[in-house]
Coordinates of C-alpha atoms and ligand atoms in Angstrom, one line a residue:
X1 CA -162.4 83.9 -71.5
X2 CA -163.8 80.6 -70.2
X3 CA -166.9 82.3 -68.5
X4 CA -169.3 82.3 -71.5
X5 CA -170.1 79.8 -74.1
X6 CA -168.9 81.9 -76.9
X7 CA -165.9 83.0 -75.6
X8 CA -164.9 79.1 -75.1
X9 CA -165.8 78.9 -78.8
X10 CA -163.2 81.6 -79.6
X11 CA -160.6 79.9 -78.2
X12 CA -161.1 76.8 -79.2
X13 CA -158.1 75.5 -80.5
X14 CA -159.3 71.9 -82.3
X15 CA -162.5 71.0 -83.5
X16 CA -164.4 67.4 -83.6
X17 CA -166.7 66.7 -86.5
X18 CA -168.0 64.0 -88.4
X19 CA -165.7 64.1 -91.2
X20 CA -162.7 63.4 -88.9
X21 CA -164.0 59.7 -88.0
X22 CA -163.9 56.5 -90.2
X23 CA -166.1 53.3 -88.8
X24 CA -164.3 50.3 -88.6
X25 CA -166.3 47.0 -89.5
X26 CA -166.3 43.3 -89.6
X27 CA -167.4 41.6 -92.3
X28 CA -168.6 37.5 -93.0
X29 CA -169.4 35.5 -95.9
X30 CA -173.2 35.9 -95.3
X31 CA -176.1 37.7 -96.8
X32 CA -178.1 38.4 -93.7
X33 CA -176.1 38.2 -90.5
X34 CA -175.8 40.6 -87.8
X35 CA -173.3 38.6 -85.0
X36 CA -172.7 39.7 -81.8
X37 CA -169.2 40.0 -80.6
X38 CA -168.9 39.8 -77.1
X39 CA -165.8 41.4 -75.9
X40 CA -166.9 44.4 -78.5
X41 CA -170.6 44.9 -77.1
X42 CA -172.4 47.0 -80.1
X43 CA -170.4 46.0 -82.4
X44 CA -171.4 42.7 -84.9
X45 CA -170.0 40.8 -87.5
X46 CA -171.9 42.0 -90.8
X47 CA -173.6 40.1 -93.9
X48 CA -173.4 41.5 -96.5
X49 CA -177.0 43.5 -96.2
X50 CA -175.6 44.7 -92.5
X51 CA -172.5 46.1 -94.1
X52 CA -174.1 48.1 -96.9
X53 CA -177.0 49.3 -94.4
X54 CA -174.0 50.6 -92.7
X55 CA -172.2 52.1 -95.4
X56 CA -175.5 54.5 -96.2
X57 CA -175.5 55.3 -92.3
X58 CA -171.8 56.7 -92.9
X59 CA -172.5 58.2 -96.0
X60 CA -175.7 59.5 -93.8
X61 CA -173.6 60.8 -90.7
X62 CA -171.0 62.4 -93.1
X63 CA -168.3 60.1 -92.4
X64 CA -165.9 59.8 -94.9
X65 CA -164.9 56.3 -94.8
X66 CA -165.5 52.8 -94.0
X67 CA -162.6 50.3 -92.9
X68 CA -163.4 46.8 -93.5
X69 CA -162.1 43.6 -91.6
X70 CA -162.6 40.3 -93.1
X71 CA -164.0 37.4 -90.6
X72 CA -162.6 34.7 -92.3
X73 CA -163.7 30.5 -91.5
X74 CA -161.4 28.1 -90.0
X75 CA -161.5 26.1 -93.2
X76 CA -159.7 28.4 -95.2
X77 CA -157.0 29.7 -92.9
X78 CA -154.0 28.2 -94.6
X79 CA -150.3 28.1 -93.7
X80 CA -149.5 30.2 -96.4
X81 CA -152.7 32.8 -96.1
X82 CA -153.6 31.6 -99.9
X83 CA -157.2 33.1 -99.7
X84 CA -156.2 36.6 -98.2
X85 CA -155.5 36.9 -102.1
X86 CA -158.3 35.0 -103.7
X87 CA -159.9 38.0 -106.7
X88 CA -163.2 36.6 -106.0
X89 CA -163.0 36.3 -102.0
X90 CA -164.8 37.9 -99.4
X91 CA -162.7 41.5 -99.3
X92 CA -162.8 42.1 -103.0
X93 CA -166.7 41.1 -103.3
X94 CA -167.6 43.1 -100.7
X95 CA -165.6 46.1 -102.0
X96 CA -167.1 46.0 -105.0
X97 CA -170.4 46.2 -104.3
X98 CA -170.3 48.6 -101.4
X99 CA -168.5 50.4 -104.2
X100 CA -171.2 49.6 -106.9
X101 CA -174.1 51.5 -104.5
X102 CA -172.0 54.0 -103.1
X103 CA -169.3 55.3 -105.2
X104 CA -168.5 58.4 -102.9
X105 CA -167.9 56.5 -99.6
X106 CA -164.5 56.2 -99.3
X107 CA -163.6 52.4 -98.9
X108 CA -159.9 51.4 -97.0
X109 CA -158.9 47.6 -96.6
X110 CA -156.4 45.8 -94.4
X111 CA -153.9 44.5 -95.9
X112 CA -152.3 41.8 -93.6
X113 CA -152.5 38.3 -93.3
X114 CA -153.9 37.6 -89.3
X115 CA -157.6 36.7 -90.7
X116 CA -156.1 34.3 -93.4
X117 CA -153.4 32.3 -91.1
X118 CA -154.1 29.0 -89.3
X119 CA -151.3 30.6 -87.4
X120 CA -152.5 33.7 -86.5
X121 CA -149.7 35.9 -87.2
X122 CA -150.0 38.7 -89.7
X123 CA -146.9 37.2 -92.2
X124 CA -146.0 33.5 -93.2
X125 CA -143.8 31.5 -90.8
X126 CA -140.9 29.6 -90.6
X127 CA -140.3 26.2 -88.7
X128 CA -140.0 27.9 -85.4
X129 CA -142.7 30.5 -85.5
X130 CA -140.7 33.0 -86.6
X131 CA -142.5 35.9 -89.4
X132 CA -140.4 36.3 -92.7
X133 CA -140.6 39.7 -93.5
X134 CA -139.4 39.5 -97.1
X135 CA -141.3 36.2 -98.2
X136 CA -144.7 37.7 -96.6
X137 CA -144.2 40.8 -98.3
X138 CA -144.6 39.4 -101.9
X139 CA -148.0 37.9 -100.5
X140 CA -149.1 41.3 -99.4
X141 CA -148.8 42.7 -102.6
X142 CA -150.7 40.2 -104.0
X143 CA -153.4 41.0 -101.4
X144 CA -153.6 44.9 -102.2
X145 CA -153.6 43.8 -105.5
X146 CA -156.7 42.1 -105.1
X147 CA -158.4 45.3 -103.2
X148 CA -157.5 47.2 -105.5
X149 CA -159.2 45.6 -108.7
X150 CA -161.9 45.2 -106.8
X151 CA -162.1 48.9 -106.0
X152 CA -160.8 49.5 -103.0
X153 CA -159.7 53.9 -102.7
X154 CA -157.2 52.6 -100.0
X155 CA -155.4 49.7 -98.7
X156 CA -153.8 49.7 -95.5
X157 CA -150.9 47.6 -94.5
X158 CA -151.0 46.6 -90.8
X159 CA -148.5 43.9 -90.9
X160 CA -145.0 45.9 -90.0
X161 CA -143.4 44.2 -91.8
X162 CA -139.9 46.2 -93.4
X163 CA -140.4 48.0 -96.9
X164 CA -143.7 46.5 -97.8
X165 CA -144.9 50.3 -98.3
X166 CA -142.2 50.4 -101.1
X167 CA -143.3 47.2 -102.4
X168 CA -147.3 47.6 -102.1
X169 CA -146.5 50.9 -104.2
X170 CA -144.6 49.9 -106.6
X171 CA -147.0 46.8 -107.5
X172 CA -149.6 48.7 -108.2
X173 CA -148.1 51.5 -110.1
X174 CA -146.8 48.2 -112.3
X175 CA -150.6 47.1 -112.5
X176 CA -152.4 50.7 -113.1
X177 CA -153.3 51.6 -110.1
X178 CA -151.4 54.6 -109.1
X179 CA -154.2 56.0 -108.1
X180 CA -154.7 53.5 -105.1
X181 CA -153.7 55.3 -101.6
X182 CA -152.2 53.7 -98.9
X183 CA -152.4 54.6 -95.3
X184 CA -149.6 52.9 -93.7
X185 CA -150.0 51.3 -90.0
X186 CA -147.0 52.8 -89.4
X187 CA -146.7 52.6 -85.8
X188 CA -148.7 49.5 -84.5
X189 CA -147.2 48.6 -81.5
X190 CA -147.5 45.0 -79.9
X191 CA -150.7 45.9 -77.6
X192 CA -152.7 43.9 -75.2
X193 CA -155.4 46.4 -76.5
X194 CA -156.1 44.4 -79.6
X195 CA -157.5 41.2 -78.1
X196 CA -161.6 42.1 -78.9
X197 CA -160.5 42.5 -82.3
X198 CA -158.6 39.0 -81.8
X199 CA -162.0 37.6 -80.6
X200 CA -163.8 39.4 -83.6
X201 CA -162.1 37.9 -86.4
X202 CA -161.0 34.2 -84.8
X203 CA -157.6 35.2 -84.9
X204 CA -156.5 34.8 -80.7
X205 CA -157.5 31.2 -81.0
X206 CA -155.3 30.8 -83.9
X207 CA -152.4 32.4 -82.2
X208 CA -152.9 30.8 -78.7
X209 CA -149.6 31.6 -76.8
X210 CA -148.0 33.2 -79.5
X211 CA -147.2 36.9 -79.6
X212 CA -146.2 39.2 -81.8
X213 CA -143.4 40.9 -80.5
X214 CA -141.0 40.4 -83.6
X215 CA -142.7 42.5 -85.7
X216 CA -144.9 44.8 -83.9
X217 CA -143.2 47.9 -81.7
X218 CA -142.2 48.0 -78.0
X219 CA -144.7 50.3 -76.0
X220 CA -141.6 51.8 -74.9
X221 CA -140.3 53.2 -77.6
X222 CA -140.8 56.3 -79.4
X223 CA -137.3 57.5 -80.9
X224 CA -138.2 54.5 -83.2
X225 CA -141.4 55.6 -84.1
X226 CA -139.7 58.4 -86.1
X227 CA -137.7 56.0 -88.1
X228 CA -140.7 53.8 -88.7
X229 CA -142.5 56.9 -90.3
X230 CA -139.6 58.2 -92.4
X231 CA -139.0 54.9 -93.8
X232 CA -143.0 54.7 -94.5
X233 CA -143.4 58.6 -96.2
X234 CA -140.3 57.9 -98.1
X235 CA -141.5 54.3 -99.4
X236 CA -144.6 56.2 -100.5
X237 CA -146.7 56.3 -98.0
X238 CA -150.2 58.8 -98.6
X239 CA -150.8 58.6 -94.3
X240 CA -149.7 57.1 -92.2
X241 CA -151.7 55.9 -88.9
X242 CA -150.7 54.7 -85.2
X243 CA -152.2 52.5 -83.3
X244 CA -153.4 51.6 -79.9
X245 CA -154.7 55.6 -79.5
X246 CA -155.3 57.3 -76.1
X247 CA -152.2 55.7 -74.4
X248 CA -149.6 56.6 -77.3
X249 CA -150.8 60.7 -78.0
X250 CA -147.8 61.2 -77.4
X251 CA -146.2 59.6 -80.1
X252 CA -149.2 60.7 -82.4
X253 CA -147.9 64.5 -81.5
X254 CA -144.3 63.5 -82.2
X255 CA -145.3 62.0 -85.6
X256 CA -147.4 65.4 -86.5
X257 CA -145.4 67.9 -85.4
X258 CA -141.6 66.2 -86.9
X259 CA -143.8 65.3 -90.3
X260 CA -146.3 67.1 -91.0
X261 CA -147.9 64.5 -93.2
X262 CA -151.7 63.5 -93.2
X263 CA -151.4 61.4 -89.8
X264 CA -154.5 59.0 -88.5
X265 CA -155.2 57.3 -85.0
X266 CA -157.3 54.5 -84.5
X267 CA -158.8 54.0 -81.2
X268 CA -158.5 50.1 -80.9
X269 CA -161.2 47.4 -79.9
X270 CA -159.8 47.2 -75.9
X271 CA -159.9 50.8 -75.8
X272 CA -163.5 50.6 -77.3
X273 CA -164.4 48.2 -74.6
X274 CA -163.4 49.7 -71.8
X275 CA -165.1 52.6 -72.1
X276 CA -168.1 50.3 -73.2
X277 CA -168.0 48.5 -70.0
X278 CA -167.7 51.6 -67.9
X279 CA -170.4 52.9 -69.4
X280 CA -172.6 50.2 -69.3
X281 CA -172.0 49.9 -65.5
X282 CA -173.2 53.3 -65.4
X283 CA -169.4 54.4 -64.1
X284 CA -168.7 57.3 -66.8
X285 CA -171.2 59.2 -68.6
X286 CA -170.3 57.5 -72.3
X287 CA -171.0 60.2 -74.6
X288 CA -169.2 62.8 -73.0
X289 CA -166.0 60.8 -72.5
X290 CA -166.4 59.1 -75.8
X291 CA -166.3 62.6 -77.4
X292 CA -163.5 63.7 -75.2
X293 CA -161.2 61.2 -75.9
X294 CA -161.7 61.9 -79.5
X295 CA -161.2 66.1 -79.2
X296 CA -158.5 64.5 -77.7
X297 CA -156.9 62.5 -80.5
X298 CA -157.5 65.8 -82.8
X299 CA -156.0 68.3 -79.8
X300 CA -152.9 65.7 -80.2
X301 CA -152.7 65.8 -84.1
X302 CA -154.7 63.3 -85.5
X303 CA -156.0 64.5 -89.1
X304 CA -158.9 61.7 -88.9
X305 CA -159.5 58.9 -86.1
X306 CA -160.4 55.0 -87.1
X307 CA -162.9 54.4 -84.3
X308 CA -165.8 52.0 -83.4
X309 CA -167.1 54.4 -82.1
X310 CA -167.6 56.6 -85.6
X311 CA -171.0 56.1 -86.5
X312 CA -172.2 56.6 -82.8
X313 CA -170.3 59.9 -81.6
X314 CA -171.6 61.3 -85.6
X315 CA -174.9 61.0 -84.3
X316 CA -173.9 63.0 -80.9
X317 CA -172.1 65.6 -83.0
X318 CA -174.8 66.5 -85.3
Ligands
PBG401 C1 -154.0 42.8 -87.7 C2 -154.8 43.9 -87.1 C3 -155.0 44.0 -85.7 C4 -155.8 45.1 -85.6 C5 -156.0 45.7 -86.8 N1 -155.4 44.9 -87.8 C6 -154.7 43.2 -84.6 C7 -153.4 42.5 -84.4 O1 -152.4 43.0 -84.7 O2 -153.5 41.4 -83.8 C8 -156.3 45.6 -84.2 C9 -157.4 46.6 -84.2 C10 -158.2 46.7 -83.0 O3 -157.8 46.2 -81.9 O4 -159.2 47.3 -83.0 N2 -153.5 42.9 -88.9

């Protein structure tokens, strides 16, 4: 069966297309800017031009959706994260008029508090560092809040913190907008694989020594990862995501196979840069192990994949 092109085809078990990937990008309170970002080589920090250039590419490439990180200046990260709500700040604005050119992309925001922190960490602290889950929550549903008058089809909550799902849900159904999804970060475990992304949106100086350990899961677990995801579908959750990818398929497969609900990977900055740097040392052929490792995240279970990679492997696909 595997001697002949179309008898691989037959057999083929998963498929990889377009419409499985969503582009992650960073954003900045610019109308021209296009700013390199070292640790994520290809990837830039987008004015407002930038981001809707690349939200026709997606539309272009038949990608579904865009994910949008805010970059966020020292100035305004606060103790208590007050802008990460502002109605007229740089996530809402943006939504709306990526939203006012292209109605059918589909536009997903992160709800979490890391960008907005002089702190760093994704919820509001006490005196000893520590993240209060209950206290940040009513500041995260202020936040999707804001996304969602400004347009946004989903919010995503990647803070971990306990019964914020529940809370996120039941906000807006209070405020009209039932019709807002949310894609829970269900599983984000506390990764070393994040820190390009730390780079990208300023907050690893914020957070110097600090760690997230608290809130964010063990790499060891999994056992726990089906508790997390129960809690999050029953809460309300419409998908629910993990995160780092590649080195927790495992877990993804769990997830799919106990749930059955619309499940997402995202394939983080570090994993983005490693195979960047390999590729640019001429060690690995890049397209071919870019596309592998994302067959591979739909071969595990994955019903879509937040990549950096999205608008890139599109073009290989088509
Ligand atoms: C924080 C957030 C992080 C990522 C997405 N949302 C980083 C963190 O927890 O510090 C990481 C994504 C990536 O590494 O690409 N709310």
């Amino acid at each position: 069966m595997r001697q002949f092109p179309f008898s691989r085809s037959l057999m083929r078990e998963s498929s990889l297309q377009a419409h499985d990937l969503i582009q992650a990008a960073f954003m900045i309170d610019e109308d021209d800017a296009l700013e390199q970002i070292p640790s994520l080589p290809g990837i830039c920090r987008l004015g407002l031009n930038q981001l809707l250039q690349t939200a026709e590419a997606c539309l272009e490439l038949q990608i579904p959706a865009l994910v949008l990180f805010p970059v966020v200046s020292e100035n305004e990260k606060t103790e208590g994260a007050e802008a990460a709500y502002d109605p007229d700040g740089l996530v809402p604005s943006r939504v709306y008029e990526i939203k006012k050119r292209f109605p059918e992309l589909g536009i997903i925001t992160d709800v979490a508090l890391d960008p907005y922190t002089s702190h760093g960490q994704d919820g509001l602290i006490n005196e000893k560092g520590y993240v209060l889950n209950d206290q940040t929550i009513d500041v995260l549903v202020k936040q999707a809040l804001s996304h969602a008058a400004a347009g946004a089809d989903i919010v995503a909550p990647s803070d971990m913190m306990d019964g914020r799902i529940g809370m996120i849900r039941k906000g807006l159904d209070q405020s009209h907008f039932s019709s807002t999804m949310i894609l829970a970060y269900t599983l984000k475990y506390a990764s070393a694989f994040y820190a390009p992304f730390r780079d990208a949106v300023g907050s690893a100086k914020a957070l110097g020594k600090a760690d997230k350990l608290s809130y964010q899961m063990d790499p060891a677990n999994s056992d726990e990862a089906l508790h997390e995801a129960a809690l999050d579908i029953q809460e309300g959750a419409d998908m629910i995501m993990i995160k780092p990818g590649l080195p927790y398929l495992d877990v993804l497969a769990r997830l799919k196979e106990t749930f059955k609900v619309p499940t997402l990977a995202y394939q983080v900055s570090g994993e983005y840069s490693m195979l960047k740097a390999a590729a640019d040392r001429g060690w690995i052929d890049e397209k071919r192990c870019v596309l592998e490792t994302l067959q591979c995240f739909k071969r595990a279970g994955a019903d879509a994949i937040v990549s950096y990679y999205a608008m890139e492997a599109a073009r290989w696909l088509r």
